[in-house]
Short mmCIF file of C-alpha atoms in Angstrom, two decimals:
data_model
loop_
_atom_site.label_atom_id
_atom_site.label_comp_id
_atom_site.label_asym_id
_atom_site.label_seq_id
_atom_site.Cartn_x
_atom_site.Cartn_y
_atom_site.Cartn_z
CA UNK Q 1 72.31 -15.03 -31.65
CA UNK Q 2 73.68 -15.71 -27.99
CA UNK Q 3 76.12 -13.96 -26.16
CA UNK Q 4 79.37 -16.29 -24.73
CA UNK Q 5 79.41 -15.92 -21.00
CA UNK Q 6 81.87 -17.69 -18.35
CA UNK Q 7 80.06 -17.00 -15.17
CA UNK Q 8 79.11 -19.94 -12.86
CA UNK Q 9 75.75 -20.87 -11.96
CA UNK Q 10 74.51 -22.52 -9.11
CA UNK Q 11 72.08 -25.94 -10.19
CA UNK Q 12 69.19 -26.43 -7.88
CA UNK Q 13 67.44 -29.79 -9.66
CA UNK Q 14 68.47 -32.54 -11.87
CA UNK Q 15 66.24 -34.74 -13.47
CA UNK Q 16 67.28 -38.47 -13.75
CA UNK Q 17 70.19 -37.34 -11.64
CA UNK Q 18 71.67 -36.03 -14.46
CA UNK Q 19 70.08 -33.66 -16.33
CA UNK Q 20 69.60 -30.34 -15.42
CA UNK Q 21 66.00 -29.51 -14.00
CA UNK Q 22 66.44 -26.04 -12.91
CA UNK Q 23 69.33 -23.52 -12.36
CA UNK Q 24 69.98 -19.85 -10.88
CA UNK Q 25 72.26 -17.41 -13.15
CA UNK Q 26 72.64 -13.83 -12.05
CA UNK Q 27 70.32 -14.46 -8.81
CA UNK Q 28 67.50 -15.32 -11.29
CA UNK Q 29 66.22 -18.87 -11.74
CA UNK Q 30 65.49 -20.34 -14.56
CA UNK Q 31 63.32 -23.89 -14.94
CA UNK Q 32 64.54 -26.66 -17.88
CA UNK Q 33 61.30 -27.10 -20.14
CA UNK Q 34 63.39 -29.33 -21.99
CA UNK Q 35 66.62 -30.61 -22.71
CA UNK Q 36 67.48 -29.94 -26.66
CA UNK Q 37 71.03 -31.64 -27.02
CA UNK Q 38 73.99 -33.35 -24.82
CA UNK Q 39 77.37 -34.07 -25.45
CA UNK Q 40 81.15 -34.41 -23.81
CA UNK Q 41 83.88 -32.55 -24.90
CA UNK Q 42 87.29 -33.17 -23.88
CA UNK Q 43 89.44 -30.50 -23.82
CA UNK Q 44 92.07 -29.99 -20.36
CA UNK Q 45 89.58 -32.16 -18.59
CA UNK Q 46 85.85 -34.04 -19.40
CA UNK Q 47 83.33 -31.99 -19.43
CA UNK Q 48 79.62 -32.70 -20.32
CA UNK Q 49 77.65 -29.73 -22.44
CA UNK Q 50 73.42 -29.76 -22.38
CA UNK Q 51 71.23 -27.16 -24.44
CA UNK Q 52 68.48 -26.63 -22.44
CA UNK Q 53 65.48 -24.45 -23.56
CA UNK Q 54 63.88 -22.43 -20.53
CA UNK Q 55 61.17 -19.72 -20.86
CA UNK Q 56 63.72 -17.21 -21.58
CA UNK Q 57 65.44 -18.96 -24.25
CA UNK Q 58 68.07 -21.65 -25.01
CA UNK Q 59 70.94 -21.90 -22.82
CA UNK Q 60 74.22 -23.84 -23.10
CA UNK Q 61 75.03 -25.03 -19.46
CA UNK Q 62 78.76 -26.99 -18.98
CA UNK Q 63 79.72 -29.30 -16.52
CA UNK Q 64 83.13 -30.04 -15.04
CA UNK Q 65 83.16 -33.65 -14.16
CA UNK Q 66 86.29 -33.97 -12.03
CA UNK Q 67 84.95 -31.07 -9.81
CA UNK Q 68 80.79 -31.13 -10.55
CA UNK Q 69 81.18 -27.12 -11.02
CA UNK Q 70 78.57 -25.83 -13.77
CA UNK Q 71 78.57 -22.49 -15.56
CA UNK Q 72 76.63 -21.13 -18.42
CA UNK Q 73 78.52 -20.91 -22.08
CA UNK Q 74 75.92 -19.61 -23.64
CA UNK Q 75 72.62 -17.51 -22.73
CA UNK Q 76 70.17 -15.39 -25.10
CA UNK Q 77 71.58 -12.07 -26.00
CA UNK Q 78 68.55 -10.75 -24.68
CA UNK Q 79 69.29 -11.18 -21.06
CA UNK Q 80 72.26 -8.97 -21.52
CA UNK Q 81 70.31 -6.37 -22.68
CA UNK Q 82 69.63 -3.58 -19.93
CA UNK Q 83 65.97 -3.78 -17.92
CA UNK Q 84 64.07 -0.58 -18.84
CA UNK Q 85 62.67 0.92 -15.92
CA UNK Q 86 59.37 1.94 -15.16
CA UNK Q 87 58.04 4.34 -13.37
CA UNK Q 88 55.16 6.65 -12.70
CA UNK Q 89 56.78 9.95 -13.92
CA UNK Q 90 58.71 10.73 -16.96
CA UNK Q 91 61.99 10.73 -16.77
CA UNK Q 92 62.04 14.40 -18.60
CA UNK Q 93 59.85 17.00 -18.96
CA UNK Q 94 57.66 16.64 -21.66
CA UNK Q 95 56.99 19.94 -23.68
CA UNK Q 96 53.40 20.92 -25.28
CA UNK Q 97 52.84 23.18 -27.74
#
């Protein structure tokens, strides 16, 4: 399952000047292992769609062609989940009997 997002993400590398290499999301970057799928859709203007799989999952980045803006579609529900922190004490007391 992924969760639909519309926020924009900045690319850093494209390989073949054209696929994505490597993007950052959420001031976290995330490196293409591989590209899964591409295709253009045309809806108020061209844009080009790739599923890429990265190390935290498979991502569905779009482009804008008229304005080369990118944001990400889709993203692994898991990402939205919220970080557990960690730390050396408990939160609460823990009672013994």
């Amino acid at each position: 399952m992924k969760h639909r997002s519309t926020d924009s993400m900045d690319l850093l590398a494209r390989t073949h000047d054209y696929f994505p290499a490597s993007f950052r999301w959420r001031g976290q970057r995330f490196d293409v292992i591989r590209v899964e799928r591409c295709w253009t859709m045309q809806r108020p203007m061209l844009h080009r769609v790739f599923r890429v799989r990265c190390q935290a999952g498979s991502f569905e980045l779009e482009q804008t062609i008229s304005g080369d803006s990118w944001r990400v579609r889709r993203a692994p529900w898991t990402l939205w989940l919220p970080r557990l922190h960690t730390s050396a004490s408990p939160r609460f007391k823990v009672l013994r009997a």
